[in-house]
XYZ file of C-alpha atoms in Angstrom:
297
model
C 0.056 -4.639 -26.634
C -0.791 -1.073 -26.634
C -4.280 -1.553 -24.312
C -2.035 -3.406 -21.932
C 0.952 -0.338 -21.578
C -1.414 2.364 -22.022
C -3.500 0.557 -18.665
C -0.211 0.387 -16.624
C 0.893 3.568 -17.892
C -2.096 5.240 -16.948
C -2.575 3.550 -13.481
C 0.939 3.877 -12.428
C 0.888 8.129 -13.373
C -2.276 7.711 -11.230
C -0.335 6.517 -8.260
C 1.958 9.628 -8.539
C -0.367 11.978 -8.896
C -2.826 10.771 -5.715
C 0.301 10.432 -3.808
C 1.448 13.878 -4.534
C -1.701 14.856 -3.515
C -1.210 13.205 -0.101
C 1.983 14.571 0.508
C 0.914 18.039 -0.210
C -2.019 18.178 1.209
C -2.302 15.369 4.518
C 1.236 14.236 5.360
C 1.348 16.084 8.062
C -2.178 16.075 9.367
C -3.225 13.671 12.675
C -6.777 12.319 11.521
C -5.125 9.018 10.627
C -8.787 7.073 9.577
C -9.424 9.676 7.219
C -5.647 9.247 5.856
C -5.734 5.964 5.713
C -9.148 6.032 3.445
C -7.801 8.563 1.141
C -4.590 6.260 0.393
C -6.803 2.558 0.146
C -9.339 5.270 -2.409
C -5.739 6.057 -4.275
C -4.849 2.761 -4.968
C -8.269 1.222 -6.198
C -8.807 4.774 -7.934
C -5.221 4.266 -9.901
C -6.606 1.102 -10.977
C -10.466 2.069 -12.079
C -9.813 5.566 -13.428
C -8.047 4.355 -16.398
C -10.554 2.036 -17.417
C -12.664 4.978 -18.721
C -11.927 6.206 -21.740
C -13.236 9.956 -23.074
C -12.178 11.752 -26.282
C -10.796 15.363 -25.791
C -8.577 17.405 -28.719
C -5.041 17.104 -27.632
C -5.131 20.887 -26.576
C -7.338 19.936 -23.290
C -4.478 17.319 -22.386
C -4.197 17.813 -18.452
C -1.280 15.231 -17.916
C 1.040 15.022 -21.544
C 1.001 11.790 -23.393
C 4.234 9.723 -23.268
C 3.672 9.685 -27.009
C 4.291 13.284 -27.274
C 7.386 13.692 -24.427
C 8.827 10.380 -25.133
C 11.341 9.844 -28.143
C 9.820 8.017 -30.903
C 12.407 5.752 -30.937
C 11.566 4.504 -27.642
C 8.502 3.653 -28.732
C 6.945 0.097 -30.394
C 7.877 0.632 -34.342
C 4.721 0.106 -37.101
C 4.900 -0.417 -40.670
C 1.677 0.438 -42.583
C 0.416 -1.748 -45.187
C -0.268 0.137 -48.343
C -2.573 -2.306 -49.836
C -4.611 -2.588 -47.170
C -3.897 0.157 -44.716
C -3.033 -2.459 -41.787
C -0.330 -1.355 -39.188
C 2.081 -4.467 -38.619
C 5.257 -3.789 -35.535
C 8.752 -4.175 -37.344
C 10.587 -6.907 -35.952
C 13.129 -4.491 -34.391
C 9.908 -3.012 -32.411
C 8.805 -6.291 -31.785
C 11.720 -7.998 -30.238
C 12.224 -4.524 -28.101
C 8.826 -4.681 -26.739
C 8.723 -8.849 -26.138
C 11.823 -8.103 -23.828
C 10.345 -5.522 -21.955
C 7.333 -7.785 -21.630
C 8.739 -11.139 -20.607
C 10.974 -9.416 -18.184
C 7.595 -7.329 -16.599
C 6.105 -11.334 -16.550
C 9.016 -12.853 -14.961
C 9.539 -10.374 -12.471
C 5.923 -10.245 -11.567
C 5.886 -14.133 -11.216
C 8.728 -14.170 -8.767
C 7.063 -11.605 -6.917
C 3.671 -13.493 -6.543
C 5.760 -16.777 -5.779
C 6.909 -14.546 -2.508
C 3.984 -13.283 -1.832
C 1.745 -16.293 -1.605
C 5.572 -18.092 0.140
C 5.248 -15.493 3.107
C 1.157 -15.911 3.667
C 2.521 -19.605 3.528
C 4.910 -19.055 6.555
C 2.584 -16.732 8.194
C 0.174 -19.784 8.394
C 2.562 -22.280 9.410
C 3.977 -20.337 12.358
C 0.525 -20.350 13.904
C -0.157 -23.928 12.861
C 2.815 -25.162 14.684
C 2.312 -22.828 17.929
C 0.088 -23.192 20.879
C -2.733 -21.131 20.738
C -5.902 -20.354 23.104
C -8.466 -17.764 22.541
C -8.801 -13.997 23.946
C -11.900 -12.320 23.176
C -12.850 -13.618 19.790
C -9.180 -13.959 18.695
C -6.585 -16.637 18.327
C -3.545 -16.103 19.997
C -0.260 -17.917 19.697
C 2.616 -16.907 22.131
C 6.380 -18.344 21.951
C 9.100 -17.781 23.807
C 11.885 -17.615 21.051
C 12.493 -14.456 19.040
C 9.761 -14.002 17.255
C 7.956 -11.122 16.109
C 4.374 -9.891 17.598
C 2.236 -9.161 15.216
C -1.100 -9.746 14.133
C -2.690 -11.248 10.451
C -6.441 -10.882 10.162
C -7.513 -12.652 13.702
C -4.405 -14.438 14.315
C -2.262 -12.448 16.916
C 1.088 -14.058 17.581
C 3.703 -13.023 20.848
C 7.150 -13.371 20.307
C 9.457 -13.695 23.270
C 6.311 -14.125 26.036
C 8.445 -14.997 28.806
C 9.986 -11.775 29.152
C 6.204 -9.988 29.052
C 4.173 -9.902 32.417
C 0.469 -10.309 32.297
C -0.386 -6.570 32.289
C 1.941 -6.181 29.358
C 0.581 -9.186 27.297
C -3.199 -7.464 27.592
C -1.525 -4.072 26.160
C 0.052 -5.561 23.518
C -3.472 -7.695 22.787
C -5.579 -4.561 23.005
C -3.637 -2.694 20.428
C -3.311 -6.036 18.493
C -6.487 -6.933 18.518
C -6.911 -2.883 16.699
C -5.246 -4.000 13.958
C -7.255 -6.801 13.685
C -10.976 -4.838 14.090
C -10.144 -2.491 11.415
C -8.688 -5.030 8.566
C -5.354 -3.602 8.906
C -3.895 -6.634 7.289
C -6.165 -6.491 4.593
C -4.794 -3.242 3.308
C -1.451 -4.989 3.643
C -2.336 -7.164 1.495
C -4.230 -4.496 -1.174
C -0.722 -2.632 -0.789
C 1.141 -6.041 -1.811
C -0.674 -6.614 -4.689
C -0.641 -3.642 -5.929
C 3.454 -3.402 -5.229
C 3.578 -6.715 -7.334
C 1.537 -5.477 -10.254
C 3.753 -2.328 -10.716
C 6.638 -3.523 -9.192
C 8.864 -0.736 -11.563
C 7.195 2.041 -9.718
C 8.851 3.234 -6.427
C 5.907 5.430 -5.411
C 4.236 2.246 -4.456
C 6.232 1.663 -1.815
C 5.430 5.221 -0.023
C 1.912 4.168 0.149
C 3.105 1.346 1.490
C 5.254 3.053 4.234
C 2.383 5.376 4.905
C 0.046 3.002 5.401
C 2.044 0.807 7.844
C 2.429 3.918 10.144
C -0.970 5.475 9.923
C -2.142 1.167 10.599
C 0.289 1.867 14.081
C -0.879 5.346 15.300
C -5.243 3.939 14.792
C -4.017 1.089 16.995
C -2.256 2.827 19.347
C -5.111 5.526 19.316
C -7.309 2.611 20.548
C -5.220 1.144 22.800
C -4.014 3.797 24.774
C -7.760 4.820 26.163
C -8.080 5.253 29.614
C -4.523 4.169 30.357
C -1.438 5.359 30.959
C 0.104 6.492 28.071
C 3.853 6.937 29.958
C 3.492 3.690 31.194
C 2.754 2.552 27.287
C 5.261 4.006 25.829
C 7.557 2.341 28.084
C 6.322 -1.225 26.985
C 7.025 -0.049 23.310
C 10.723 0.592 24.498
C 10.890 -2.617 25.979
C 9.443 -4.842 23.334
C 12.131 -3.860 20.656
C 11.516 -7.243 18.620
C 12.748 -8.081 14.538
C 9.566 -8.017 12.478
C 11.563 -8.350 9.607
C 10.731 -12.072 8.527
C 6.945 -10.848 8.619
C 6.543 -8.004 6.234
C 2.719 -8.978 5.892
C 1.959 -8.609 9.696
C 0.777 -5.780 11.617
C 3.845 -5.515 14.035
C 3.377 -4.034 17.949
C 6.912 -2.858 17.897
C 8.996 -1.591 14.684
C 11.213 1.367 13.343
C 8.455 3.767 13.655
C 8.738 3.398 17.670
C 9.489 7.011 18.129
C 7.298 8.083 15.679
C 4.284 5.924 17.646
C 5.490 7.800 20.966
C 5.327 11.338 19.294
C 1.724 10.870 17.941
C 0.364 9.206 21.234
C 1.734 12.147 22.995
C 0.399 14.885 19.778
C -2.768 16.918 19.949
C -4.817 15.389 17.226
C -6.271 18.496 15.015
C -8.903 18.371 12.388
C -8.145 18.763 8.631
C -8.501 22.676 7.605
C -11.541 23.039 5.371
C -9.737 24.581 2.552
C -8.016 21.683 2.556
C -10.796 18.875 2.353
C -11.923 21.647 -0.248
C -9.080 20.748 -2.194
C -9.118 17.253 -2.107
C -12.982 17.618 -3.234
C -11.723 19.208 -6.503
C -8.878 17.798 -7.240
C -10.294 14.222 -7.182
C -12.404 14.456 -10.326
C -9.988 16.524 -11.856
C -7.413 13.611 -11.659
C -10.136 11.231 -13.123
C -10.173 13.516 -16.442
C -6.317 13.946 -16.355
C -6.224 9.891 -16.835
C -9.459 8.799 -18.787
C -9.378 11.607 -21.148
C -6.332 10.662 -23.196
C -4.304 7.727 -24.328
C -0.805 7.445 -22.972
C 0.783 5.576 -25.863
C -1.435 6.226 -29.591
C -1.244 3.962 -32.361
């Protein structure tokens, strides 16, 4: 029980502290590729770092043991055996942590029941739709009011009639983006690692950040050689609900204004100092979390 919390413990502090990192150091910055890497390393990072293990004295601690901030009471109770010197949980620590537990389960089962229910729909809506090939994508366009978005190769266009051709290539171009650079993929990294530490609200700012920074590539690419006014207009017109899709890569959505300000932005390099930082601070992290046990027996 205690390899299990001290694993999600451990991975979960790692998501704060990379994302602290982030918001520190690159928030503001305009090189979104290099963003978006540093987020996808976070959340793979969060999950090998505390797989090593390294013995320090508690003096070199870098990030304090729950053990030694938390309230003992909090914690699972052990009676030692004086016989044979073998540490048995109370019953009162048992039934404490068995809740905990079996709530974590349940709530991680209903998530992956949604999870694998909206890939479901995703696949249905483009099973049921007409669809004809552009490039080396399938596209699926429908006149009711439906979302446009794209999921791996699949690009789907809601409310078509209301698009004229020149629009309909725009919104393919940038779609198609999304799709060269396995935008949905890191939706679904994101997703999975939202459902595993569902508890922790952190996950869903990388999940926010990524969504934008997924936006602003495609827009980067789809905006070359033409004209960005006359882009920015078609993201004002095509003001469609992407809410029933959370897994797609959506042409239009809440960051609209956002999209317009960064297509319109100068794009600057990261300061060295900076990338300096980040070059520290990385291994650094990886000691903070695989030299210590969050939880000790």
């Amino acid at each position: 029980m205690n390899a299990l919390l001290n694993y999600l413990l451990e991975v979960n502090i790692s998501l704060v502290l990379f994302m602290l990192v982030y918001v520190l150091l690159l928030r503001g910055e305009t090189q979104f590729s290099f963003k978006r890497i540093y987020l996808l390393f976070s959340l793979v990072a969060s999950f090998v770092f505390p797989l090593f293990h390294f013995s320090l004295q508690a003096s070199t601690e870098l990030v304090p043991s729950v053990s030694r901030v938390m309230p003992a009471y909090w914690l699972p109770e052990l009676n030692v055996n004086g016989n044979h010197g073998n540490v048995a949980p109370t019953k009162a620590g048992v039934n404490f942590w068995i809740v905990i537990e079996w709530n974590y389960l349940a709530v991680l089962t209903l998530l992956i029941i949604l999870l694998l229910y909206r890939v479901a729909s995703i696949i249905y809506l483009f099973k049921t739709s007409l669809t004809y090939r552009w490039r080396k994508f399938i596209v699926s366009e429908t006149d009711e009011d439906k979302p446009t978005f794209s999921f791996f190769h699949f690009i789907l266009i809601g409310q078509a009639n209301q698009l004229n051709p020149t629009e309909k290539e725009d919104i393919l171009v940038h779609e198609s983006a999304h799709v060269q650079k396995l935008h949905s993929l890191d939706i679904l990294v994101v997703n999975i690692v939202a459902i595993v530490c569902w508890f922790n609200p952190v996950v869903y700012l990388y999940k926010k950040a990524l969504v934008q920074l997924h936006e602003f590539e495609a827009d980067d690419l789809a905006i070359k050689g033409k004209d960005t006014d006359a882009y920015c207009g078609l993201l004002a017109k095509a003001a469609l609900n992407s809410a029933g899709f959370p897994l797609g890569n959506h042409f239009n959505n809440s960051l609209t204004l956002k999209r317009i300000q960064m297509m319109k932005s100068i794009k600057n390099k990261i300061r060295n100092w900076k990338m300096v930082v980040l070059v520290v601070l990385v291994p650094v992290l990886f000691f903070a979390i695989a030299c210590q046990d969050q939880l000790q027996n």
